[in-house]
PDB file of C-alpha atoms and ligand atoms in Angstrom:
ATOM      1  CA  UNK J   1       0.000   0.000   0.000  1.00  0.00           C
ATOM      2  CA  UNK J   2       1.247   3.668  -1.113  1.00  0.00           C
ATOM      3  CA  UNK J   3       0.538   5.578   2.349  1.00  0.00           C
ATOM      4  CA  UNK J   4       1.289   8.289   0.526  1.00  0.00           C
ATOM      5  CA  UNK J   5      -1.573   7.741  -1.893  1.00  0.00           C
ATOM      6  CA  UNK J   6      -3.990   7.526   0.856  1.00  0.00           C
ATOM      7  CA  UNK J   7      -6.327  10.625   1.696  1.00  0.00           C
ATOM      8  CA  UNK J   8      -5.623  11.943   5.730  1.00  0.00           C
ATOM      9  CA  UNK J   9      -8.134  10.017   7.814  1.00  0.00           C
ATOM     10  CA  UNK J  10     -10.140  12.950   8.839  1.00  0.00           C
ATOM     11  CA  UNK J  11     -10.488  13.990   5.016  1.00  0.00           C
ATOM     12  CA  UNK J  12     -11.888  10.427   4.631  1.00  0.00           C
ATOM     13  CA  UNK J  13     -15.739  10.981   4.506  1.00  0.00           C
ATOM     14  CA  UNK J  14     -15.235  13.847   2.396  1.00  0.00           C
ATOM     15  CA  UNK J  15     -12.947  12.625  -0.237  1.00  0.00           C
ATOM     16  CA  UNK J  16     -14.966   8.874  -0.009  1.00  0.00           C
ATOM     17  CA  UNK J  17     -18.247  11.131  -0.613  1.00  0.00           C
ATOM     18  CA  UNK J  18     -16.576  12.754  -3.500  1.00  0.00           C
ATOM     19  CA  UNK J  19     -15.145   9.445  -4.712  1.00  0.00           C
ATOM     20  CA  UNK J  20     -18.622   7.514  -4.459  1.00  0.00           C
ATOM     21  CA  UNK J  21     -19.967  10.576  -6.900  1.00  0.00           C
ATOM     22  CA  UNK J  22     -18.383   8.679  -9.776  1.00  0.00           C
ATOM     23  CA  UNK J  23     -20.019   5.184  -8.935  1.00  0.00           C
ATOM     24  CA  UNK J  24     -22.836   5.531 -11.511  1.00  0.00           C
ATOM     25  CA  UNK J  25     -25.833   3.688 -10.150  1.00  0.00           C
ATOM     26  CA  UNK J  26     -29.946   2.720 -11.504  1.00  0.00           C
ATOM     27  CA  UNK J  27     -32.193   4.599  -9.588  1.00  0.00           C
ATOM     28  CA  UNK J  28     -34.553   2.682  -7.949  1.00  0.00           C
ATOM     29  CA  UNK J  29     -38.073   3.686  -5.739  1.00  0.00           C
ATOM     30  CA  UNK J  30     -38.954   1.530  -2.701  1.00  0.00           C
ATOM     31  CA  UNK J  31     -42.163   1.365  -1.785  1.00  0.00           C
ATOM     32  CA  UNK J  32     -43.970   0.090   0.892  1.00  0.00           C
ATOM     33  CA  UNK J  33     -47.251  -0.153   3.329  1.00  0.00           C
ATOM     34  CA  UNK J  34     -46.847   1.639   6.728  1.00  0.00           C
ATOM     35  CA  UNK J  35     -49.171   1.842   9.323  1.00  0.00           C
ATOM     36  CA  UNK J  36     -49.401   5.467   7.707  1.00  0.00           C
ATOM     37  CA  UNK J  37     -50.520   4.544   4.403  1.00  0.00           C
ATOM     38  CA  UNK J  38     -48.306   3.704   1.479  1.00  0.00           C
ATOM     39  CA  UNK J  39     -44.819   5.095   1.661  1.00  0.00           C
ATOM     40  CA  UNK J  40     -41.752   5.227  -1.279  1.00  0.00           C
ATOM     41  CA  UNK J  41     -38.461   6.393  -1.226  1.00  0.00           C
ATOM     42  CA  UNK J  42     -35.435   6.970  -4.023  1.00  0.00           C
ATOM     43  CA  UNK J  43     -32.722   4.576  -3.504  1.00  0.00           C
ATOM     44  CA  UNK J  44     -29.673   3.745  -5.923  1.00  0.00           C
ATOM     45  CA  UNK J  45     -28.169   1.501  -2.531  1.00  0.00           C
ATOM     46  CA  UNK J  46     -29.843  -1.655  -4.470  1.00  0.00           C
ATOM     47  CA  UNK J  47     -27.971  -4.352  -5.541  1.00  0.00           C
ATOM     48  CA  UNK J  48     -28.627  -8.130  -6.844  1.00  0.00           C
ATOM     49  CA  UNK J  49     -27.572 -10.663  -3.936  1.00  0.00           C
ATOM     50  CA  UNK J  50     -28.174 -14.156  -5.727  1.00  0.00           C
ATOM     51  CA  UNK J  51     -30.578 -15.518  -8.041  1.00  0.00           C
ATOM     52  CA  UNK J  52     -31.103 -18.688  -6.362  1.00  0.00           C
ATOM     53  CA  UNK J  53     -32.773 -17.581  -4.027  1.00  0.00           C
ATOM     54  CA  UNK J  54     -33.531 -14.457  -5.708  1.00  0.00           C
ATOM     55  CA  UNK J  55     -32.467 -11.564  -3.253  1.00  0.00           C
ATOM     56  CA  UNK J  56     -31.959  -8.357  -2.961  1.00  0.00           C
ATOM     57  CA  UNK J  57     -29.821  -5.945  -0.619  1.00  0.00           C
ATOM     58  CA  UNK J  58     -30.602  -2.531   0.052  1.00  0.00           C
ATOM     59  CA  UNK J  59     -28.728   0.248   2.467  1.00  0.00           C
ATOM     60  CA  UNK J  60     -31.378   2.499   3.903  1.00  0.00           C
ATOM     61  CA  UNK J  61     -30.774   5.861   5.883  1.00  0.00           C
ATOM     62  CA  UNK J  62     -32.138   5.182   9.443  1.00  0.00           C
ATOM     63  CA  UNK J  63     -33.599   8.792   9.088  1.00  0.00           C
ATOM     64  CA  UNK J  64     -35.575   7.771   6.047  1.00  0.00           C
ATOM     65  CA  UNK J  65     -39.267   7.503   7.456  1.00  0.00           C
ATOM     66  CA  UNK J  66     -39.905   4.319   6.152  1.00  0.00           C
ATOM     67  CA  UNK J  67     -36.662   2.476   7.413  1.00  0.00           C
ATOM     68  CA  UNK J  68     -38.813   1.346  10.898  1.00  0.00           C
ATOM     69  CA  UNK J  69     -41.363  -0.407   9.237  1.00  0.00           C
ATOM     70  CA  UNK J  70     -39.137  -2.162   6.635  1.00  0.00           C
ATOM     71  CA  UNK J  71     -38.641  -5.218   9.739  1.00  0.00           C
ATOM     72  CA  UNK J  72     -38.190  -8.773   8.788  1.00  0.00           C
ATOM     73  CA  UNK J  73     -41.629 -10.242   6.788  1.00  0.00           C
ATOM     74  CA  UNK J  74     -42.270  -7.044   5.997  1.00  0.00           C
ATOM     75  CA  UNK J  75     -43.862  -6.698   2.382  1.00  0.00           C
ATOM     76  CA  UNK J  76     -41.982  -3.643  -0.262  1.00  0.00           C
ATOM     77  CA  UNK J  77     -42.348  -3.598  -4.282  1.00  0.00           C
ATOM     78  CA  UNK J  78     -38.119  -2.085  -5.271  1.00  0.00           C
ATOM     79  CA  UNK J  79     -38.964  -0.464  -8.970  1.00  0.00           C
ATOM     80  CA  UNK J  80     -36.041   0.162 -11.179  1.00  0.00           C
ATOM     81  CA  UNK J  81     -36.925   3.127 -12.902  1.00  0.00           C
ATOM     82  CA  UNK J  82     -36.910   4.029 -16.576  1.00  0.00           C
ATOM     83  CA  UNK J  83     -35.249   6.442 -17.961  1.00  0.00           C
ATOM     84  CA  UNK J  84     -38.378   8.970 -18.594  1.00  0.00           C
ATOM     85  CA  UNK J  85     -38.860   8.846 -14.828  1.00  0.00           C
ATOM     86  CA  UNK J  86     -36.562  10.886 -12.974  1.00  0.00           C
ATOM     87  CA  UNK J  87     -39.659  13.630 -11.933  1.00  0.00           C
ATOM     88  CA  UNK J  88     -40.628  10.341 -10.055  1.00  0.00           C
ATOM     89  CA  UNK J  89     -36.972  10.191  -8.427  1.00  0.00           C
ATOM     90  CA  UNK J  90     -36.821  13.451  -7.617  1.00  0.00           C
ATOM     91  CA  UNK J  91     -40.403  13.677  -6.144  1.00  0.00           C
ATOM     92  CA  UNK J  92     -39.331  10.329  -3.976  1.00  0.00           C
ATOM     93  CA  UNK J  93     -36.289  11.610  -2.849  1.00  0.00           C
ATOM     94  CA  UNK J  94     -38.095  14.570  -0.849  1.00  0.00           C
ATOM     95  CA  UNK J  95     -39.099  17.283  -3.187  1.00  0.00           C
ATOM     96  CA  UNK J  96     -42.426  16.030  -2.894  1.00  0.00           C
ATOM     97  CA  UNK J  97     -44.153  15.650   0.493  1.00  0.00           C
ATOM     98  CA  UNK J  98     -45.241  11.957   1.480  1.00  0.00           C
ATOM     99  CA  UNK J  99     -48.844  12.254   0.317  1.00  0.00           C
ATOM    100  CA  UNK J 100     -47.786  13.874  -2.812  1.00  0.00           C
ATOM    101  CA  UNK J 101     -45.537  11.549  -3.859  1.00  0.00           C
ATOM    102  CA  UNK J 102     -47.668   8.960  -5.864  1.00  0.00           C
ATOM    103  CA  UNK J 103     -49.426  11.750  -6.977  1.00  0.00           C
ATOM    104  CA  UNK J 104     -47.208  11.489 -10.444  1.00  0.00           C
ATOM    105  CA  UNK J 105     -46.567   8.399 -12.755  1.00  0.00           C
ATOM    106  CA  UNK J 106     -49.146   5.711 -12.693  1.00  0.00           C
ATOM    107  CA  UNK J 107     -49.150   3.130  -9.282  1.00  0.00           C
ATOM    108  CA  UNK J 108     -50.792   0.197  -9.496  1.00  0.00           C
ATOM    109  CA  UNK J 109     -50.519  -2.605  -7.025  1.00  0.00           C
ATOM    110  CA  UNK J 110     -49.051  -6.202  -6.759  1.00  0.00           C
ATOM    111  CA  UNK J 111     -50.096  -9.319  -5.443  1.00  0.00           C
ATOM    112  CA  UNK J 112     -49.300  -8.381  -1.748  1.00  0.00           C
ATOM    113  CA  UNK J 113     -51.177  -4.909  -2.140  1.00  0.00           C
ATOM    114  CA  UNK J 114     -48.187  -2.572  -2.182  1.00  0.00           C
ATOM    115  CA  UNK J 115     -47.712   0.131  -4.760  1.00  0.00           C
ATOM    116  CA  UNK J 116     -45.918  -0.626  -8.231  1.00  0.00           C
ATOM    117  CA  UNK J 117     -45.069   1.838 -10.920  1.00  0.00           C
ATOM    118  CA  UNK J 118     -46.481   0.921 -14.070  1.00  0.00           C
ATOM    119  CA  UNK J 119     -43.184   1.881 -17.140  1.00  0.00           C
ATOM    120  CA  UNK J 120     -40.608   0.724 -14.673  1.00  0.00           C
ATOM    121  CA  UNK J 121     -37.860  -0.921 -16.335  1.00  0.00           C
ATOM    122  CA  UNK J 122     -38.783  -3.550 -13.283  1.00  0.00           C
ATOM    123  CA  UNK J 123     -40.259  -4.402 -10.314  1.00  0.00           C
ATOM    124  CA  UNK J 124     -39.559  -6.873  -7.613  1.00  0.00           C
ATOM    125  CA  UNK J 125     -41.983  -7.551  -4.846  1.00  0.00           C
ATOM    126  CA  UNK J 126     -40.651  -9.322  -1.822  1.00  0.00           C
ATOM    127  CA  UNK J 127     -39.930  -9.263   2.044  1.00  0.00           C
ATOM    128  CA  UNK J 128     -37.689  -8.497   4.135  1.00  0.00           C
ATOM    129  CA  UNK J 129     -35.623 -11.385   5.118  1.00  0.00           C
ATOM    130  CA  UNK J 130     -32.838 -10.334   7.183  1.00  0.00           C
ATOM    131  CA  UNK J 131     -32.065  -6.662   8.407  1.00  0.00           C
ATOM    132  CA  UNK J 132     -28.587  -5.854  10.185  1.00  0.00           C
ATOM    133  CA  UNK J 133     -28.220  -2.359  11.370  1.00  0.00           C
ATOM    134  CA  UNK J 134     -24.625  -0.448  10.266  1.00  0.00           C
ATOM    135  CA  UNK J 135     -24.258   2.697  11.939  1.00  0.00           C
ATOM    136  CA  UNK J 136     -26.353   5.292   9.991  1.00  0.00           C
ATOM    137  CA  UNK J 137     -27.727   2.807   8.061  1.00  0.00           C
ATOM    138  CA  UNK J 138     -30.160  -0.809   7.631  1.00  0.00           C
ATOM    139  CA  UNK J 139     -28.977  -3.302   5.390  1.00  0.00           C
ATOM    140  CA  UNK J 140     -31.517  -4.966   3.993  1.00  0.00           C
ATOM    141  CA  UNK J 141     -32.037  -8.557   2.723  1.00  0.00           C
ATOM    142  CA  UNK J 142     -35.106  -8.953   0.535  1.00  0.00           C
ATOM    143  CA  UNK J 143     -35.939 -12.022  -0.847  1.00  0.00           C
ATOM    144  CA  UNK J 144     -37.948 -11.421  -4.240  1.00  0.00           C
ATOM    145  CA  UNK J 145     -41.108 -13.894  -4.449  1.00  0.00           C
ATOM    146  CA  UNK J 146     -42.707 -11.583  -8.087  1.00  0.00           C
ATOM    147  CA  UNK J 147     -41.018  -9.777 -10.864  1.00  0.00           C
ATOM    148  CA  UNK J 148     -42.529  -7.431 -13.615  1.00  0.00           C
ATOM    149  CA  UNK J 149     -40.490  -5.987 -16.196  1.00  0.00           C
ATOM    150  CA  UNK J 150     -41.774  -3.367 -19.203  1.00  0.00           C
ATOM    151  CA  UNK J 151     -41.146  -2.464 -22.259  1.00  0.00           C
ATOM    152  CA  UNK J 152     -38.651   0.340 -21.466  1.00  0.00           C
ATOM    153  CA  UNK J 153     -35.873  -1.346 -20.818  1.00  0.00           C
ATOM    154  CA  UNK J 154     -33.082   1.565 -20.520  1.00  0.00           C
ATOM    155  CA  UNK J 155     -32.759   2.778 -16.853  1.00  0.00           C
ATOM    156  CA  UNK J 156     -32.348   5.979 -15.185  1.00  0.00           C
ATOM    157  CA  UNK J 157     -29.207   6.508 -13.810  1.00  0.00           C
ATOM    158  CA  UNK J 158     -27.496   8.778 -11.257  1.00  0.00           C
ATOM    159  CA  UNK J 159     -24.007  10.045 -11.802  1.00  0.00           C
ATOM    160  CA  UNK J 160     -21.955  12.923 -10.502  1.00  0.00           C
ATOM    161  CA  UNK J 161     -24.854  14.382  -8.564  1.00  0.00           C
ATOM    162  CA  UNK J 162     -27.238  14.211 -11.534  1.00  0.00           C
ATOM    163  CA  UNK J 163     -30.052  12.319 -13.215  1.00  0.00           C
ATOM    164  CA  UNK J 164     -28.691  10.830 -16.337  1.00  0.00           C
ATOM    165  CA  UNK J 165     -29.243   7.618 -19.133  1.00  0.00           C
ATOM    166  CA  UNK J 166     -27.188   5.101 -21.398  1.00  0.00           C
ATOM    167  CA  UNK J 167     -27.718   7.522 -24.430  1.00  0.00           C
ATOM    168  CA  UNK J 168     -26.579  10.773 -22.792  1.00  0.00           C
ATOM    169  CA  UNK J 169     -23.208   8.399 -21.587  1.00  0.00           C
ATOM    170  CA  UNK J 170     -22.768   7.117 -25.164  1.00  0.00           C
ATOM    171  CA  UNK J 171     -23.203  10.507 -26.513  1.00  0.00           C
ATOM    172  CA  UNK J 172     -20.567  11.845 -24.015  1.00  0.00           C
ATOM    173  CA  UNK J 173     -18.306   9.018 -25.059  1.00  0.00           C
ATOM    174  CA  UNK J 174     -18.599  10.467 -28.846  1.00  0.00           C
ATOM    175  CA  UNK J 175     -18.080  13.903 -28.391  1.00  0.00           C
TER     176      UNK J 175
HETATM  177  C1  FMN W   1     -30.319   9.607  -6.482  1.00  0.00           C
HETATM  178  C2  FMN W   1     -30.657   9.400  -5.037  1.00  0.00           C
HETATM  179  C3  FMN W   1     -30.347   8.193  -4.428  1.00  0.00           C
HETATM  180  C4  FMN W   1     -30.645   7.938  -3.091  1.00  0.00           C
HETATM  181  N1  FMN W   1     -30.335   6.721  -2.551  1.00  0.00           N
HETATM  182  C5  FMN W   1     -30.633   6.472  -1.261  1.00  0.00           C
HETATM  183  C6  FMN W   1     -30.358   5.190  -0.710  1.00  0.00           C
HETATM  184  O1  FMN W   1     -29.869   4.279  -1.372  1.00  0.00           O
HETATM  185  N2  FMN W   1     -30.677   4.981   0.597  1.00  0.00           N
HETATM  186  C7  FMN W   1     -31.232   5.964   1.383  1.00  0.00           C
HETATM  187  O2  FMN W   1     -31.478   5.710   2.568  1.00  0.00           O
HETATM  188  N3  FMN W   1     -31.522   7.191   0.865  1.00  0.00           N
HETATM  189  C8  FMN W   1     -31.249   7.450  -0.427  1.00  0.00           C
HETATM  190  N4  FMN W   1     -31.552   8.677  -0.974  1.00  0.00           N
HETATM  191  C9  FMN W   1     -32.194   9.703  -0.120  1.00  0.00           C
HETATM  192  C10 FMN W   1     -33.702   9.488   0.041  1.00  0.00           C
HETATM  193  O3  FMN W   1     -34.360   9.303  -1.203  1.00  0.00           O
HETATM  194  C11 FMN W   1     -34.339  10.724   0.728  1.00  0.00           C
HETATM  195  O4  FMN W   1     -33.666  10.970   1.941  1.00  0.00           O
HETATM  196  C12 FMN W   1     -35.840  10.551   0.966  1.00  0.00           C
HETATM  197  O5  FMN W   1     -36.382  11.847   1.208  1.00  0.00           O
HETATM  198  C13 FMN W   1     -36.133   9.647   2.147  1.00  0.00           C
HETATM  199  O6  FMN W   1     -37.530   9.500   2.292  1.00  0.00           O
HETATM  200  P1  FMN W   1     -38.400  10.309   3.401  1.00  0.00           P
HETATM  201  O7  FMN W   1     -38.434  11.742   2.921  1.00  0.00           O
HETATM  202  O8  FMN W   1     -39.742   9.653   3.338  1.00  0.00           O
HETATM  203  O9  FMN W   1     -37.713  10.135   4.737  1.00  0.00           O
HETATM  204  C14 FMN W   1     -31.263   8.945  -2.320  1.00  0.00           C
HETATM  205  C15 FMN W   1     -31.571  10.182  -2.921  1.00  0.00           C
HETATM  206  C16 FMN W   1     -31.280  10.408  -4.263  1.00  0.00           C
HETATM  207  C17 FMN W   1     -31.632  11.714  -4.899  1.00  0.00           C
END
């Protein structure tokens, strides 16, 4: 290891931050049923776990309101979003009040009753199987029991602070 190479430890969050701003990532919406009605969030802390069993993991911010009722057997619906969708992101991701939130795109619901986004590139409906708590955040294990996928099959994507999508990259990568 190059010491030298290595940031100053109290520059670490920063400079990780910063570094993490490069990871390019699908946005996805979580949504769920709380004892508050139906609640969704913007997450791009999804990834695949295994496909046998199909599973999930997703990091959630224990300030997010939904993180306390996402406990094991809990029912959620994880949309990946399409590329037309970002209003949706943004409105999940706080610019939109709670009860305003579903309030664009069209929700429909799966076989467990929680909300699904009709366009989504997909949508996995599951539960919660495990949940281990890492400092600021829940890790979630969900394991998926439905899938749906659309027609639009190119995803939004998040980069450098910013909504983006495969054609805006590939046009980049031409210029
Ligand atoms: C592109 C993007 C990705 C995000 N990813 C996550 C994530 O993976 N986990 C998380 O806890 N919050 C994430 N957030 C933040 C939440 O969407 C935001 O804090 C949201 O308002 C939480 O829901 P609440 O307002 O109901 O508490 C992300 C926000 C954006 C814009």
């Amino acid at each position: 290891v190059n010491a030298a190479a290595l940031p100053r430890a109290d520059a670490l969050p920063a400079s990780f931050r910063n570094a993490l701003r490069g990871q390019a990532s699908t946005v996805c919406v979580i949504t769920a049923h709380t004892p508050f009605g139906a609640h969704g969030m913007t997450a791009t802390a999804v990834m695949s776990l295994s496909v046998d069993p199909p599973a999930l993991a997703i990091a959630i911010n224990r300030t997010a309101r939904m993180n306390p009722h996402l406990q094991p057997g809990a029912p959620l619906c994880v949309q990946l979003l399409a590329e037309h969708q970002a209003d949706i992101a943004r409105g999940f991701a706080g610019a939109l009040p709670q009860e305003r939130r579903f309030s664009i795109g069209h929700w429909d619901r799966d076989a467990w009753g929680e909300p699904v986004l009709a366009g989504a590139v997909a949508s996995f409906s599951g539960t919660v199987d495990q949940r281990i708590e890492l400092a600021t955040h829940s890790l979630l294990i969900v394991q998926v029991r439905a899938v749906r996928t659309s027609t639009h099959t190119r995803p939004l994507l998040y980069a450098h602070g910013d909504f983006t999508g495969l054609c805006a990259v590939a046009q980049e990568c031409a210029a």
